[in-house]
Amino acid sequence: MGKHCFGYALSLSIVVSLALIAFVSCVAAELHRTKTKDLKLDGKLCYLPESQAFGYGVAALACLVMAQVIGNILLCTSCSINSREKKRSEQPPKRPNLATFFLVVSWASFTVVILLLIAASSMSRQQPYATGWLGGECYLVKSGVYVAAAILILISICTTVGSAVTVRMNESRKSTTLPK
């Protein structure tokens, strides 16, 4: 059991570390996003240079996806171990309500963060004259978009970790109360 707890704690720390890297990348992207002063107009045509926010946004996206996948693998592993033990004890399976709530919140915020980061990062790429981002027009990422993504990253990962920990605590509580 000690080896499993160490591996579980190590995996959770990897998830949290990846989430913190994603959070910091979002803050860096907010600081380095394209500003209005960078916009160049030539009549009706516009030009925006590529900003460093693109790289930071992609890094945040990659780290967040890895953290979410690893966190959900931990959760699924705990749930499968838990369901095998329930089959042995012949008790009807009980769904942990708090863990399910955390999981739903995690995936909802994860989905919104992914959409925000994809849109904001693609707007941070170079937008040449007459090409723009969409329909030949230049678009700027509004201030606060990357910060909102950073906050949602924290919500997503905290609820993923919370769900995994809740399932693990329920599992350990039941294993100590079952007669051997």
CSV table of C-alpha atoms in Angstrom, one decimal:
chain,number,residue,atom,x,y,z
A,1,MET,CA,0.0,0.0,0.0
A,2,GLY,CA,2.9,2.4,0.8
A,3,LYS,CA,4.3,2.1,-2.8
A,4,HIS,CA,0.8,2.8,-4.2
A,5,CYS,CA,0.4,5.9,-2.0
A,6,PHE,CA,3.9,7.2,-3.0
A,7,GLY,CA,3.1,6.7,-6.7
A,8,TYR,CA,-0.3,8.3,-6.4
A,9,ALA,CA,1.2,11.3,-4.6
A,10,LEU,CA,3.9,11.6,-7.2
A,11,SER,CA,1.4,11.5,-10.0
A,12,LEU,CA,-0.7,14.1,-8.3
A,13,SER,CA,2.3,16.3,-7.9
A,14,ILE,CA,3.1,16.0,-11.6
A,15,VAL,CA,-0.5,17.0,-12.4
A,16,VAL,CA,-0.2,20.0,-10.1
A,17,SER,CA,3.2,21.0,-11.6
A,18,LEU,CA,1.9,20.8,-15.1
A,19,ALA,CA,-1.1,22.9,-14.1
A,20,LEU,CA,1.1,25.5,-12.5
A,21,ILE,CA,3.3,25.7,-15.7
A,22,ALA,CA,0.1,26.2,-17.7
A,23,PHE,CA,-1.1,28.9,-15.3
A,24,VAL,CA,2.3,30.8,-15.5
A,25,SER,CA,2.3,30.4,-19.3
A,26,CYS,CA,-1.2,32.1,-19.4
A,27,VAL,CA,0.0,35.0,-17.2
A,28,ALA,CA,3.1,35.4,-19.4
A,29,ALA,CA,0.9,35.3,-22.5
A,30,GLU,CA,-1.2,38.1,-21.0
A,31,LEU,CA,1.9,40.2,-20.5
A,32,HIS,CA,3.2,39.6,-24.0
A,33,ARG,CA,0.0,39.7,-26.0
A,34,THR,CA,-0.3,42.0,-29.0
A,35,LYS,CA,-1.3,45.5,-28.1
A,36,THR,CA,-3.1,48.1,-30.1
A,37,LYS,CA,0.1,50.0,-30.6
A,38,ASP,CA,1.5,47.0,-32.5
A,39,LEU,CA,-1.4,47.3,-35.1
A,40,LYS,CA,-0.3,48.8,-38.5
A,41,LEU,CA,-2.9,50.1,-40.8
A,42,ASP,CA,-2.6,50.8,-44.6
A,43,GLY,CA,-5.9,52.2,-45.7
A,44,LYS,CA,-8.4,49.4,-45.0
A,45,LEU,CA,-5.6,46.7,-44.7
A,46,CYS,CA,-4.1,45.9,-41.3
A,47,TYR,CA,-1.1,44.0,-40.1
A,48,LEU,CA,-0.2,42.5,-36.7
A,49,PRO,CA,3.1,40.9,-35.9
A,50,GLU,CA,3.3,37.6,-34.2
A,51,SER,CA,3.6,38.0,-30.4
A,52,GLN,CA,5.2,35.8,-27.8
A,53,ALA,CA,1.7,35.1,-26.5
A,54,PHE,CA,1.3,32.5,-29.2
A,55,GLY,CA,4.1,30.3,-27.8
A,56,TYR,CA,3.0,30.8,-24.2
A,57,GLY,CA,-0.6,29.9,-25.2
A,58,VAL,CA,0.5,26.7,-27.0
A,59,ALA,CA,2.6,25.8,-24.0
A,60,ALA,CA,-0.3,26.4,-21.6
A,61,LEU,CA,-2.5,24.3,-23.8
A,62,ALA,CA,-0.1,21.4,-24.0
A,63,CYS,CA,0.5,21.4,-20.2
A,64,LEU,CA,-3.2,21.6,-19.4
A,65,VAL,CA,-4.1,18.7,-21.7
A,66,MET,CA,-1.4,16.6,-20.1
A,67,ALA,CA,-2.4,17.5,-16.6
A,68,GLN,CA,-6.1,16.8,-17.4
A,69,VAL,CA,-5.3,13.4,-19.0
A,70,ILE,CA,-3.0,12.3,-16.2
A,71,GLY,CA,-5.5,13.5,-13.5
A,72,ASN,CA,-8.3,11.6,-15.1
A,73,ILE,CA,-6.2,8.5,-15.5
A,74,LEU,CA,-5.6,8.6,-11.8
A,75,LEU,CA,-9.3,9.0,-11.2
A,76,CYS,CA,-10.2,6.1,-13.5
A,77,THR,CA,-7.6,3.9,-11.9
A,78,SER,CA,-9.0,4.7,-8.4
A,79,CYS,CA,-12.5,4.0,-9.6
A,80,SER,CA,-11.6,0.7,-11.2
A,81,ILE,CA,-9.8,-0.5,-8.1
A,82,ASN,CA,-12.8,0.7,-6.0
A,83,SER,CA,-15.3,-1.1,-8.3
A,84,ARG,CA,-13.3,-4.4,-8.1
A,85,GLU,CA,-13.4,-4.2,-4.3
A,86,LYS,CA,-17.1,-3.5,-4.3
A,87,LYS,CA,-17.7,-6.6,-6.5
A,88,ARG,CA,-15.8,-8.7,-3.9
A,89,SER,CA,-17.8,-7.3,-1.0
A,90,GLU,CA,-21.1,-7.8,-2.8
A,91,GLN,CA,-22.4,-4.4,-1.9
A,92,PRO,CA,-24.3,-2.4,-4.4
A,93,PRO,CA,-22.0,0.2,-6.1
A,94,LYS,CA,-22.4,3.7,-4.7
A,95,ARG,CA,-21.5,6.7,-6.8
A,96,PRO,CA,-19.5,9.3,-4.9
A,97,ASN,CA,-21.5,12.5,-5.4
A,98,LEU,CA,-18.8,14.9,-4.5
A,99,ALA,CA,-16.3,13.3,-6.8
A,100,THR,CA,-18.8,13.3,-9.7
A,101,PHE,CA,-19.6,17.0,-9.1
A,102,PHE,CA,-15.9,17.8,-9.1
A,103,LEU,CA,-15.4,15.8,-12.3
A,104,VAL,CA,-18.2,17.7,-14.1
A,105,VAL,CA,-16.9,21.1,-13.0
A,106,SER,CA,-13.4,20.0,-14.1
A,107,TRP,CA,-14.5,19.0,-17.6
A,108,ALA,CA,-16.7,22.1,-18.0
A,109,SER,CA,-13.9,24.5,-17.1
A,110,PHE,CA,-11.4,22.5,-19.1
A,111,THR,CA,-13.6,22.8,-22.2
A,112,VAL,CA,-13.9,26.6,-21.8
A,113,VAL,CA,-10.2,27.0,-21.2
A,114,ILE,CA,-9.3,25.0,-24.3
A,115,LEU,CA,-11.6,27.1,-26.4
A,116,LEU,CA,-10.2,30.4,-24.9
A,117,LEU,CA,-6.6,29.3,-25.4
A,118,ILE,CA,-7.1,28.1,-29.0
A,119,ALA,CA,-8.8,31.3,-30.1
A,120,ALA,CA,-6.5,33.6,-28.2
A,121,SER,CA,-3.4,31.8,-29.3
A,122,SER,CA,-4.4,31.7,-32.9
A,123,MET,CA,-5.1,35.5,-32.8
A,124,SER,CA,-1.6,36.0,-31.5
A,125,ARG,CA,0.0,34.6,-34.7
A,126,GLN,CA,1.1,37.0,-37.4
A,127,GLN,CA,-1.8,38.6,-39.2
A,128,PRO,CA,-0.4,39.9,-42.6
A,129,TYR,CA,-1.9,42.6,-44.7
A,130,ALA,CA,-5.2,41.6,-46.4
A,131,THR,CA,-5.1,38.2,-44.6
A,132,GLY,CA,-5.9,39.0,-41.0
A,133,TRP,CA,-7.2,36.5,-38.6
A,134,LEU,CA,-10.7,36.1,-39.9
A,135,GLY,CA,-12.2,37.5,-43.1
A,136,GLY,CA,-9.2,39.7,-43.8
A,137,GLU,CA,-9.6,41.7,-40.6
A,138,CYS,CA,-7.1,41.9,-37.8
A,139,TYR,CA,-8.2,40.9,-34.3
A,140,LEU,CA,-6.6,41.6,-31.0
A,141,VAL,CA,-6.9,39.4,-27.9
A,142,LYS,CA,-8.7,41.5,-25.3
A,143,SER,CA,-7.0,42.1,-22.1
A,144,GLY,CA,-7.9,39.6,-19.4
A,145,VAL,CA,-8.6,36.6,-21.7
A,146,TYR,CA,-5.4,34.8,-20.8
A,147,VAL,CA,-6.0,35.7,-17.1
A,148,ALA,CA,-9.5,34.2,-17.3
A,149,ALA,CA,-7.9,31.1,-18.9
A,150,ALA,CA,-5.4,30.9,-16.0
A,151,ILE,CA,-8.1,31.1,-13.4
A,152,LEU,CA,-10.1,28.4,-15.2
A,153,ILE,CA,-7.0,26.3,-15.4
A,154,LEU,CA,-6.8,26.4,-11.6
A,155,ILE,CA,-10.5,25.6,-11.2
A,156,SER,CA,-10.2,22.7,-13.7
A,157,ILE,CA,-7.1,21.1,-12.1
A,158,CYS,CA,-8.2,21.7,-8.5
A,159,THR,CA,-11.5,20.0,-9.2
A,160,THR,CA,-9.7,17.1,-11.0
A,161,VAL,CA,-7.4,16.6,-8.1
A,162,GLY,CA,-10.2,17.0,-5.7
A,163,SER,CA,-12.2,14.3,-7.5
A,164,ALA,CA,-9.3,11.9,-7.5
A,165,VAL,CA,-8.5,12.6,-3.9
A,166,THR,CA,-12.2,12.2,-2.8
A,167,VAL,CA,-12.4,8.8,-4.6
A,168,ARG,CA,-9.1,7.7,-3.1
A,169,MET,CA,-10.2,8.8,0.4
A,170,ASN,CA,-13.5,7.0,0.1
A,171,GLU,CA,-11.6,3.9,-1.1
A,172,SER,CA,-9.2,3.9,1.9
A,173,ARG,CA,-12.0,4.6,4.4
A,174,LYS,CA,-14.0,1.7,3.1
A,175,SER,CA,-11.0,-0.6,3.1
A,176,THR,CA,-10.3,0.1,6.7
A,177,THR,CA,-13.9,-0.5,7.8
A,178,LEU,CA,-14.4,-3.8,5.9
A,179,PRO,CA,-13.7,-6.9,7.9
A,180,LYS,CA,-10.8,-9.0,6.5
